[in-house]
Each structure stands twice: as structure tokens, then as C-alpha cells.
Amino acid sequence: MRVVSLVPSLTEAVARSAPGILVGATDWCTHPADLDVVRVGGTKNPKTDRILSLAPDLVIANEEENRAPDLAALRAAGTEVLVTEIRDVPQAFRELARVLDACGVAARPRWLDEAEEVWSALPEPGTRRTAVVPVWRRPWMVLGRDTFAGDVLARLGVDPVHATHPERYPRVAVEDLRAAAPDVVVLPDEPYRFTADDGPEAFPGLPCALVSGRHLTWYGPSLAEAPRVLRRALRAARP
């Protein structure tokens, strides 16, 4: 089977579960580090002609990360496209199983069982904190309603302030983000690469947690260690 992945986390999941079937992936597919496949552009601007030249049996995509016109163009050319929708942790496990099944993975991989066990065994958080969670800057955009990353944080006892916003990724002025007075500002390193020198200075006096975007937003093998990695980063939050 020949598979092209347009989603970094699904690329990692397929590469771990069925080495050798991936023939193409995006420029943003960084895991596994030794992945040696044809690069087909970005998640938002894939080179459809390059994808088609690989003659894939299946292209795997996501309704949030990839653009509908690109996926329609692939289908119009006769390519099968599987589009995932992932808004929370349980749905991530269901969709991962569906992707791997479509890729011909006969046996459920051990990493998927381990990841699901980790999340199923999470204790109820003893305390809850509110959080502003920017995902972009210039303009400022934050986690809103029905997001996978928001559900990840909520299961760790951190409730995004904008979880009831009508939009999934609303633009909010930084003055309004500060005025929300969250218990913590969560700053991931993707999709925008927040760092100690780029992000915390916009929230003087508020604790800021620099977290791994891969562990906050990816649904794949990283799910197994995500609770531990994210908790450590959240505990290290500094004003």
C-alpha cells in the first residue's frame, strides 16, 4: 500500500505502526526524525501534482489542518482521501484506529493501547485552573470551543477561558486576554512558536507555561507521554 499523509501527527502514527507504507508527507511532518519520504509541501498548501505523481492508494487528512479545495482536487483526480475529525481525546483514539485500519494495519499497535490506558487512568484533578491559550500572535488567536487541545487541558484540570466562545479559534485583543485574569497563560511552541522571549512579556504579572505543542495538539504516539510532559510544564509556570 502507498500512503501520503497531510497531517504531522497522523504521519507519526502511521510510520510507527506500518513502516514502509508512507511515500509522502508534508514539510511539517517532523516525526519520526528519520522519516525518509517525498515532501509534498505544507498542510495548507500541499503540491497536489506532486502527491498525484506518487500514485498513492490513500491520502490521509484532517478537516481542520487541511483545506477542502485541495482535498477535492485529489478526489477529482481519482485519489481516495480519508478525512479525520478530532475534537477531543476519545475521538482521537477512534479516529486513529480508523486511519490505521484504512492503512491496512492488521493488529492494533501497542503504542495506541498504552496511550489510551494512560488517558483512561487519569485521576480527577484535585483543583482546577483557568487559562488563556494563545495559538497565534499578530493577530492574537486563542483556543475557543470544541478543540482537541482544549479537551487535553481540561482533562488535566486546566479550563480554557474561551471554551464557550462561538468560534473555535477566535481572535481576541491582547488587552482582553490580560483582562480575563486567568490563573495561567499556556503558550505552546506550535503552531506559533512561543518562547521565553516571545510571548510571556505580553502578560506581565501572569504565570506563563511554555508547553510542547506536539504534546498539546498532536494525536498520535505522543499521547502516551502528553499528560506527564504537560503537567510538568504547567507546574513550572512563572509570572
PDB file of C-alpha atoms in Angstrom:
ATOM      1  CA  MET A   1       0.000   0.000   0.000  1.00  0.00           C
ATOM      2  CA  ARG A   2       1.120   3.566  -0.749  1.00  0.00           C
ATOM      3  CA  VAL A   3       0.011   6.314   1.654  1.00  0.00           C
ATOM      4  CA  VAL A   4       0.522  10.085   1.689  1.00  0.00           C
ATOM      5  CA  SER A   5      -0.115  11.903   4.969  1.00  0.00           C
ATOM      6  CA  LEU A   6      -1.020  15.583   5.141  1.00  0.00           C
ATOM      7  CA  VAL A   7      -1.171  15.631   8.964  1.00  0.00           C
ATOM      8  CA  PRO A   8       2.039  15.572  11.049  1.00  0.00           C
ATOM      9  CA  SER A   9       0.601  13.601  13.971  1.00  0.00           C
ATOM     10  CA  LEU A  10      -1.001  11.028  11.661  1.00  0.00           C
ATOM     11  CA  THR A  11       2.294  10.739   9.798  1.00  0.00           C
ATOM     12  CA  GLU A  12       3.982   9.735  13.040  1.00  0.00           C
ATOM     13  CA  ALA A  13       1.180   7.305  13.892  1.00  0.00           C
ATOM     14  CA  VAL A  14       1.335   5.534  10.526  1.00  0.00           C
ATOM     15  CA  ALA A  15       5.144   5.481  10.411  1.00  0.00           C
ATOM     16  CA  ARG A  16       5.261   3.870  13.856  1.00  0.00           C
ATOM     17  CA  SER A  17       2.559   1.334  13.037  1.00  0.00           C
ATOM     18  CA  ALA A  18       3.301   0.364   9.444  1.00  0.00           C
ATOM     19  CA  PRO A  19       6.893   1.244   8.496  1.00  0.00           C
ATOM     20  CA  GLY A  20       7.345   1.499   4.758  1.00  0.00           C
ATOM     21  CA  ILE A  21       3.855   2.337   3.537  1.00  0.00           C
ATOM     22  CA  LEU A  22       4.267   6.117   3.684  1.00  0.00           C
ATOM     23  CA  VAL A  23       5.540   7.514   0.385  1.00  0.00           C
ATOM     24  CA  GLY A  24       4.822  11.190   1.017  1.00  0.00           C
ATOM     25  CA  ALA A  25       4.316  13.650   3.865  1.00  0.00           C
ATOM     26  CA  THR A  26       4.224  17.389   4.455  1.00  0.00           C
ATOM     27  CA  ASP A  27       7.204  19.610   5.179  1.00  0.00           C
ATOM     28  CA  TRP A  28       5.873  19.905   8.747  1.00  0.00           C
ATOM     29  CA  CYS A  29       5.945  16.150   9.403  1.00  0.00           C
ATOM     30  CA  THR A  30       8.941  16.100  11.752  1.00  0.00           C
ATOM     31  CA  HIS A  31       8.354  12.750  13.468  1.00  0.00           C
ATOM     32  CA  PRO A  32       9.805  10.213  13.317  1.00  0.00           C
ATOM     33  CA  ALA A  33      13.032  12.155  12.864  1.00  0.00           C
ATOM     34  CA  ASP A  34      14.432   9.678  10.338  1.00  0.00           C
ATOM     35  CA  LEU A  35      11.355   9.678   8.095  1.00  0.00           C
ATOM     36  CA  ASP A  36      12.599   9.416   4.510  1.00  0.00           C
ATOM     37  CA  VAL A  37       9.703  10.161   2.153  1.00  0.00           C
ATOM     38  CA  VAL A  38       8.899  12.653  -0.581  1.00  0.00           C
ATOM     39  CA  ARG A  39       7.866  16.019   0.853  1.00  0.00           C
ATOM     40  CA  VAL A  40       4.698  17.417  -0.681  1.00  0.00           C
ATOM     41  CA  GLY A  41       4.522  20.967   0.698  1.00  0.00           C
ATOM     42  CA  GLY A  42       2.646  22.343   3.673  1.00  0.00           C
ATOM     43  CA  THR A  43      -0.569  21.282   5.346  1.00  0.00           C
ATOM     44  CA  LYS A  44      -2.368  24.355   3.985  1.00  0.00           C
ATOM     45  CA  ASN A  45      -0.646  24.441   0.590  1.00  0.00           C
ATOM     46  CA  PRO A  46       0.221  20.890  -0.489  1.00  0.00           C
ATOM     47  CA  LYS A  47       1.520  20.333  -4.005  1.00  0.00           C
ATOM     48  CA  THR A  48      -1.302  18.222  -5.383  1.00  0.00           C
ATOM     49  CA  ASP A  49       0.588  17.419  -8.584  1.00  0.00           C
ATOM     50  CA  ARG A  50       3.460  16.000  -6.549  1.00  0.00           C
ATOM     51  CA  ILE A  51       1.038  13.960  -4.453  1.00  0.00           C
ATOM     52  CA  LEU A  52      -0.617  12.527  -7.554  1.00  0.00           C
ATOM     53  CA  SER A  53       2.767  11.678  -9.078  1.00  0.00           C
ATOM     54  CA  LEU A  54       3.349   9.348  -6.115  1.00  0.00           C
ATOM     55  CA  ALA A  55       0.270   7.318  -7.132  1.00  0.00           C
ATOM     56  CA  PRO A  56      -0.976   6.880  -3.559  1.00  0.00           C
ATOM     57  CA  ASP A  57      -3.641   4.352  -2.696  1.00  0.00           C
ATOM     58  CA  LEU A  58      -4.741   6.659   0.121  1.00  0.00           C
ATOM     59  CA  VAL A  59      -4.217  10.235   1.300  1.00  0.00           C
ATOM     60  CA  ILE A  60      -4.935  10.900   4.971  1.00  0.00           C
ATOM     61  CA  ALA A  61      -6.019  14.377   6.020  1.00  0.00           C
ATOM     62  CA  ASN A  62      -7.817  16.345   8.726  1.00  0.00           C
ATOM     63  CA  GLU A  63     -10.776  18.697   8.409  1.00  0.00           C
ATOM     64  CA  GLU A  64      -9.021  21.356  10.475  1.00  0.00           C
ATOM     65  CA  GLU A  65      -5.445  21.136   9.237  1.00  0.00           C
ATOM     66  CA  ASN A  66      -6.094  20.750   5.510  1.00  0.00           C
ATOM     67  CA  ARG A  67      -8.107  22.825   3.043  1.00  0.00           C
ATOM     68  CA  ALA A  68     -11.217  21.383   1.421  1.00  0.00           C
ATOM     69  CA  PRO A  69     -10.309  22.597  -2.116  1.00  0.00           C
ATOM     70  CA  ASP A  70      -7.004  20.677  -2.020  1.00  0.00           C
ATOM     71  CA  LEU A  71      -8.730  17.504  -0.888  1.00  0.00           C
ATOM     72  CA  ALA A  72     -11.441  17.954  -3.539  1.00  0.00           C
ATOM     73  CA  ALA A  73      -8.759  18.273  -6.223  1.00  0.00           C
ATOM     74  CA  LEU A  74      -7.195  14.996  -5.132  1.00  0.00           C
ATOM     75  CA  ARG A  75     -10.555  13.241  -5.170  1.00  0.00           C
ATOM     76  CA  ALA A  76     -11.353  14.675  -8.596  1.00  0.00           C
ATOM     77  CA  ALA A  77      -8.146  13.092  -9.855  1.00  0.00           C
ATOM     78  CA  GLY A  78      -9.340   9.699  -8.604  1.00  0.00           C
ATOM     79  CA  THR A  79      -7.379   9.535  -5.342  1.00  0.00           C
ATOM     80  CA  GLU A  80      -9.007   8.171  -2.194  1.00  0.00           C
ATOM     81  CA  VAL A  81      -8.870  10.687   0.651  1.00  0.00           C
ATOM     82  CA  LEU A  82      -9.671   9.873   4.284  1.00  0.00           C
ATOM     83  CA  VAL A  83     -10.524  12.982   6.304  1.00  0.00           C
ATOM     84  CA  THR A  84     -10.395  12.821  10.099  1.00  0.00           C
ATOM     85  CA  GLU A  85     -12.271  14.998  12.581  1.00  0.00           C
ATOM     86  CA  ILE A  86     -10.793  15.216  16.068  1.00  0.00           C
ATOM     87  CA  ARG A  87     -12.282  17.499  18.692  1.00  0.00           C
ATOM     88  CA  ASP A  88     -11.483  15.615  21.915  1.00  0.00           C
ATOM     89  CA  VAL A  89      -9.303  12.836  23.315  1.00  0.00           C
ATOM     90  CA  PRO A  90     -11.778   9.920  22.936  1.00  0.00           C
ATOM     91  CA  GLN A  91     -12.439  10.926  19.339  1.00  0.00           C
ATOM     92  CA  ALA A  92      -8.683  10.977  18.717  1.00  0.00           C
ATOM     93  CA  PHE A  93      -8.422   7.327  19.674  1.00  0.00           C
ATOM     94  CA  ARG A  94     -11.386   6.371  17.493  1.00  0.00           C
ATOM     95  CA  GLU A  95     -10.016   8.247  14.504  1.00  0.00           C
ATOM     96  CA  LEU A  96      -6.511   6.864  14.960  1.00  0.00           C
ATOM     97  CA  ALA A  97      -7.934   3.339  14.893  1.00  0.00           C
ATOM     98  CA  ARG A  98      -9.892   4.212  11.732  1.00  0.00           C
ATOM     99  CA  VAL A  99      -6.807   5.609   9.992  1.00  0.00           C
ATOM    100  CA  LEU A 100      -4.660   2.615  10.845  1.00  0.00           C
ATOM    101  CA  ASP A 101      -7.380   0.242   9.687  1.00  0.00           C
ATOM    102  CA  ALA A 102      -7.642   2.120   6.379  1.00  0.00           C
ATOM    103  CA  CYS A 103      -3.872   1.828   6.032  1.00  0.00           C
ATOM    104  CA  GLY A 104      -4.101  -1.949   6.323  1.00  0.00           C
ATOM    105  CA  VAL A 105      -2.624  -2.234   9.821  1.00  0.00           C
ATOM    106  CA  ALA A 106      -3.972  -5.619  10.894  1.00  0.00           C
ATOM    107  CA  ALA A 107      -3.000  -5.626  14.574  1.00  0.00           C
ATOM    108  CA  ARG A 108      -3.732  -2.724  16.901  1.00  0.00           C
ATOM    109  CA  PRO A 109      -0.314  -1.210  17.753  1.00  0.00           C
ATOM    110  CA  ARG A 110       0.903  -1.370  21.320  1.00  0.00           C
ATOM    111  CA  TRP A 111       1.546   2.385  21.473  1.00  0.00           C
ATOM    112  CA  LEU A 112      -2.140   3.064  20.857  1.00  0.00           C
ATOM    113  CA  ASP A 113      -3.194   0.758  23.705  1.00  0.00           C
ATOM    114  CA  GLU A 114      -0.647   2.360  26.022  1.00  0.00           C
ATOM    115  CA  ALA A 115      -1.780   5.872  25.156  1.00  0.00           C
ATOM    116  CA  GLU A 116      -5.431   5.028  25.713  1.00  0.00           C
ATOM    117  CA  GLU A 117      -4.601   3.375  29.030  1.00  0.00           C
ATOM    118  CA  VAL A 118      -2.715   6.472  30.196  1.00  0.00           C
ATOM    119  CA  TRP A 119      -5.657   8.758  29.484  1.00  0.00           C
ATOM    120  CA  SER A 120      -8.225   6.338  30.900  1.00  0.00           C
ATOM    121  CA  ALA A 121      -6.290   6.123  34.157  1.00  0.00           C
ATOM    122  CA  LEU A 122      -6.016   9.887  34.714  1.00  0.00           C
ATOM    123  CA  PRO A 123      -7.336  10.798  38.167  1.00  0.00           C
ATOM    124  CA  GLU A 124      -9.904  13.557  38.537  1.00  0.00           C
ATOM    125  CA  PRO A 125      -7.965  16.817  39.014  1.00  0.00           C
ATOM    126  CA  GLY A 126      -7.948  17.903  42.627  1.00  0.00           C
ATOM    127  CA  THR A 127      -8.059  21.585  41.681  1.00  0.00           C
ATOM    128  CA  ARG A 128      -8.971  23.432  38.515  1.00  0.00           C
ATOM    129  CA  ARG A 129      -7.339  26.469  36.958  1.00  0.00           C
ATOM    130  CA  THR A 130      -8.450  28.827  34.223  1.00  0.00           C
ATOM    131  CA  ALA A 131      -6.193  29.509  31.257  1.00  0.00           C
ATOM    132  CA  VAL A 132      -5.807  31.728  28.258  1.00  0.00           C
ATOM    133  CA  VAL A 133      -4.272  29.607  25.491  1.00  0.00           C
ATOM    134  CA  PRO A 134      -2.885  31.588  22.534  1.00  0.00           C
ATOM    135  CA  VAL A 135      -2.093  29.617  19.388  1.00  0.00           C
ATOM    136  CA  TRP A 136      -1.052  32.587  17.232  1.00  0.00           C
ATOM    137  CA  ARG A 137       0.261  36.107  17.502  1.00  0.00           C
ATOM    138  CA  ARG A 138      -0.145  39.040  15.095  1.00  0.00           C
ATOM    139  CA  PRO A 139      -3.113  38.746  15.420  1.00  0.00           C
ATOM    140  CA  TRP A 140      -3.644  37.063  18.734  1.00  0.00           C
ATOM    141  CA  MET A 141      -5.747  33.896  18.399  1.00  0.00           C
ATOM    142  CA  VAL A 142      -6.687  31.538  21.215  1.00  0.00           C
ATOM    143  CA  LEU A 143      -8.292  28.166  21.809  1.00  0.00           C
ATOM    144  CA  GLY A 144     -12.073  28.514  21.683  1.00  0.00           C
ATOM    145  CA  ARG A 145     -14.835  25.916  21.626  1.00  0.00           C
ATOM    146  CA  ASP A 146     -14.582  22.236  20.651  1.00  0.00           C
ATOM    147  CA  THR A 147     -10.826  21.888  20.252  1.00  0.00           C
ATOM    148  CA  PHE A 148      -8.714  18.823  20.850  1.00  0.00           C
ATOM    149  CA  ALA A 149      -6.081  20.857  22.711  1.00  0.00           C
ATOM    150  CA  GLY A 150      -8.750  22.408  24.905  1.00  0.00           C
ATOM    151  CA  ASP A 151     -10.043  18.973  25.862  1.00  0.00           C
ATOM    152  CA  VAL A 152      -6.493  17.807  26.629  1.00  0.00           C
ATOM    153  CA  LEU A 153      -6.018  20.707  29.040  1.00  0.00           C
ATOM    154  CA  ALA A 154      -9.451  20.286  30.620  1.00  0.00           C
ATOM    155  CA  ARG A 155      -8.661  16.661  31.431  1.00  0.00           C
ATOM    156  CA  LEU A 156      -5.560  17.923  33.251  1.00  0.00           C
ATOM    157  CA  GLY A 157      -7.558  20.404  35.315  1.00  0.00           C
ATOM    158  CA  VAL A 158      -6.928  23.482  33.167  1.00  0.00           C
ATOM    159  CA  ASP A 159     -10.013  25.136  31.677  1.00  0.00           C
ATOM    160  CA  PRO A 160      -9.519  27.454  28.675  1.00  0.00           C
ATOM    161  CA  VAL A 161     -11.267  30.765  29.355  1.00  0.00           C
ATOM    162  CA  HIS A 162     -12.647  30.927  25.816  1.00  0.00           C
ATOM    163  CA  ALA A 163     -14.008  27.349  25.694  1.00  0.00           C
ATOM    164  CA  THR A 164     -17.569  28.681  25.312  1.00  0.00           C
ATOM    165  CA  HIS A 165     -16.719  31.203  22.592  1.00  0.00           C
ATOM    166  CA  PRO A 166     -18.801  30.807  19.407  1.00  0.00           C
ATOM    167  CA  GLU A 167     -15.613  30.383  17.369  1.00  0.00           C
ATOM    168  CA  ARG A 168     -13.099  27.570  17.660  1.00  0.00           C
ATOM    169  CA  TYR A 169     -10.067  29.842  17.275  1.00  0.00           C
ATOM    170  CA  PRO A 170     -11.248  33.388  17.983  1.00  0.00           C
ATOM    171  CA  ARG A 171      -9.167  36.493  17.531  1.00  0.00           C
ATOM    172  CA  VAL A 172      -9.016  38.352  20.829  1.00  0.00           C
ATOM    173  CA  ALA A 173      -7.156  41.567  21.573  1.00  0.00           C
ATOM    174  CA  VAL A 174      -4.271  41.035  23.954  1.00  0.00           C
ATOM    175  CA  GLU A 175      -5.742  43.647  26.289  1.00  0.00           C
ATOM    176  CA  ASP A 176      -8.846  41.483  26.616  1.00  0.00           C
ATOM    177  CA  LEU A 177      -6.741  38.375  27.182  1.00  0.00           C
ATOM    178  CA  ARG A 178      -4.995  40.094  30.082  1.00  0.00           C
ATOM    179  CA  ALA A 179      -8.299  41.428  31.421  1.00  0.00           C
ATOM    180  CA  ALA A 180      -9.645  37.860  31.632  1.00  0.00           C
ATOM    181  CA  ALA A 181      -7.203  37.406  34.559  1.00  0.00           C
ATOM    182  CA  PRO A 182      -6.573  33.677  34.014  1.00  0.00           C
ATOM    183  CA  ASP A 183      -4.757  31.567  36.560  1.00  0.00           C
ATOM    184  CA  VAL A 184      -2.194  30.716  33.873  1.00  0.00           C
ATOM    185  CA  VAL A 185      -1.332  31.596  30.282  1.00  0.00           C
ATOM    186  CA  VAL A 186      -0.469  28.470  28.284  1.00  0.00           C
ATOM    187  CA  LEU A 187       1.968  29.190  25.435  1.00  0.00           C
ATOM    188  CA  PRO A 188       2.670  26.252  23.082  1.00  0.00           C
ATOM    189  CA  ASP A 189       5.579  26.182  20.642  1.00  0.00           C
ATOM    190  CA  GLU A 190       3.295  25.426  17.688  1.00  0.00           C
ATOM    191  CA  PRO A 191       1.576  26.436  15.515  1.00  0.00           C
ATOM    192  CA  TYR A 192       3.102  29.748  16.630  1.00  0.00           C
ATOM    193  CA  ARG A 193       6.477  29.222  18.246  1.00  0.00           C
ATOM    194  CA  PHE A 194       6.113  30.947  21.590  1.00  0.00           C
ATOM    195  CA  THR A 195       9.349  31.086  23.576  1.00  0.00           C
ATOM    196  CA  ALA A 196      10.590  32.580  26.833  1.00  0.00           C
ATOM    197  CA  ASP A 197      11.431  35.745  24.874  1.00  0.00           C
ATOM    198  CA  ASP A 198       8.343  35.846  22.674  1.00  0.00           C
ATOM    199  CA  GLY A 199       5.003  35.655  24.441  1.00  0.00           C
ATOM    200  CA  PRO A 200       5.327  35.959  28.246  1.00  0.00           C
ATOM    201  CA  GLU A 201       6.204  39.657  28.034  1.00  0.00           C
ATOM    202  CA  ALA A 202       2.671  40.331  26.735  1.00  0.00           C
ATOM    203  CA  PHE A 203       1.209  39.067  30.023  1.00  0.00           C
ATOM    204  CA  PRO A 204       3.069  40.889  32.830  1.00  0.00           C
ATOM    205  CA  GLY A 205       2.264  39.548  36.275  1.00  0.00           C
ATOM    206  CA  LEU A 206       0.520  36.426  34.977  1.00  0.00           C
ATOM    207  CA  PRO A 207       2.030  32.936  35.305  1.00  0.00           C
ATOM    208  CA  CYS A 208       3.028  31.643  31.851  1.00  0.00           C
ATOM    209  CA  ALA A 209       3.577  27.981  30.996  1.00  0.00           C
ATOM    210  CA  LEU A 210       5.685  27.238  27.916  1.00  0.00           C
ATOM    211  CA  VAL A 211       4.456  23.873  26.661  1.00  0.00           C
ATOM    212  CA  SER A 212       5.257  21.436  23.886  1.00  0.00           C
ATOM    213  CA  GLY A 213       2.871  21.961  21.004  1.00  0.00           C
ATOM    214  CA  ARG A 214       3.397  18.380  19.910  1.00  0.00           C
ATOM    215  CA  HIS A 215       2.132  17.093  23.252  1.00  0.00           C
ATOM    216  CA  LEU A 216      -0.743  19.584  23.377  1.00  0.00           C
ATOM    217  CA  THR A 217      -2.050  19.370  19.809  1.00  0.00           C
ATOM    218  CA  TRP A 218      -0.827  16.117  18.224  1.00  0.00           C
ATOM    219  CA  TYR A 219      -2.896  12.940  18.267  1.00  0.00           C
ATOM    220  CA  GLY A 220      -0.529  10.028  17.841  1.00  0.00           C
ATOM    221  CA  PRO A 221       2.228   8.231  19.761  1.00  0.00           C
ATOM    222  CA  SER A 222       2.971  11.413  21.745  1.00  0.00           C
ATOM    223  CA  LEU A 223      -0.386  10.973  23.506  1.00  0.00           C
ATOM    224  CA  ALA A 224       1.164   8.373  25.804  1.00  0.00           C
ATOM    225  CA  GLU A 225       3.543  10.868  27.397  1.00  0.00           C
ATOM    226  CA  ALA A 226       1.467  14.027  26.940  1.00  0.00           C
ATOM    227  CA  PRO A 227      -0.093  14.122  30.460  1.00  0.00           C
ATOM    228  CA  ARG A 228       3.299  13.816  32.140  1.00  0.00           C
ATOM    229  CA  VAL A 229       5.037  16.320  29.855  1.00  0.00           C
ATOM    230  CA  LEU A 230       2.241  18.890  30.025  1.00  0.00           C
ATOM    231  CA  ARG A 231       1.792  18.618  33.805  1.00  0.00           C
ATOM    232  CA  ARG A 232       5.497  19.261  34.296  1.00  0.00           C
ATOM    233  CA  ALA A 233       5.349  22.370  32.090  1.00  0.00           C
ATOM    234  CA  LEU A 234       2.202  23.639  33.800  1.00  0.00           C
ATOM    235  CA  ARG A 235       3.794  23.221  37.239  1.00  0.00           C
ATOM    236  CA  ALA A 236       6.779  25.242  36.043  1.00  0.00           C
ATOM    237  CA  ALA A 237       4.633  28.266  35.080  1.00  0.00           C
ATOM    238  CA  ARG A 238       6.263  31.522  36.103  1.00  0.00           C
ATOM    239  CA  PRO A 239       4.954  35.128  36.148  1.00  0.00           C
TER     240      PRO A 239
END
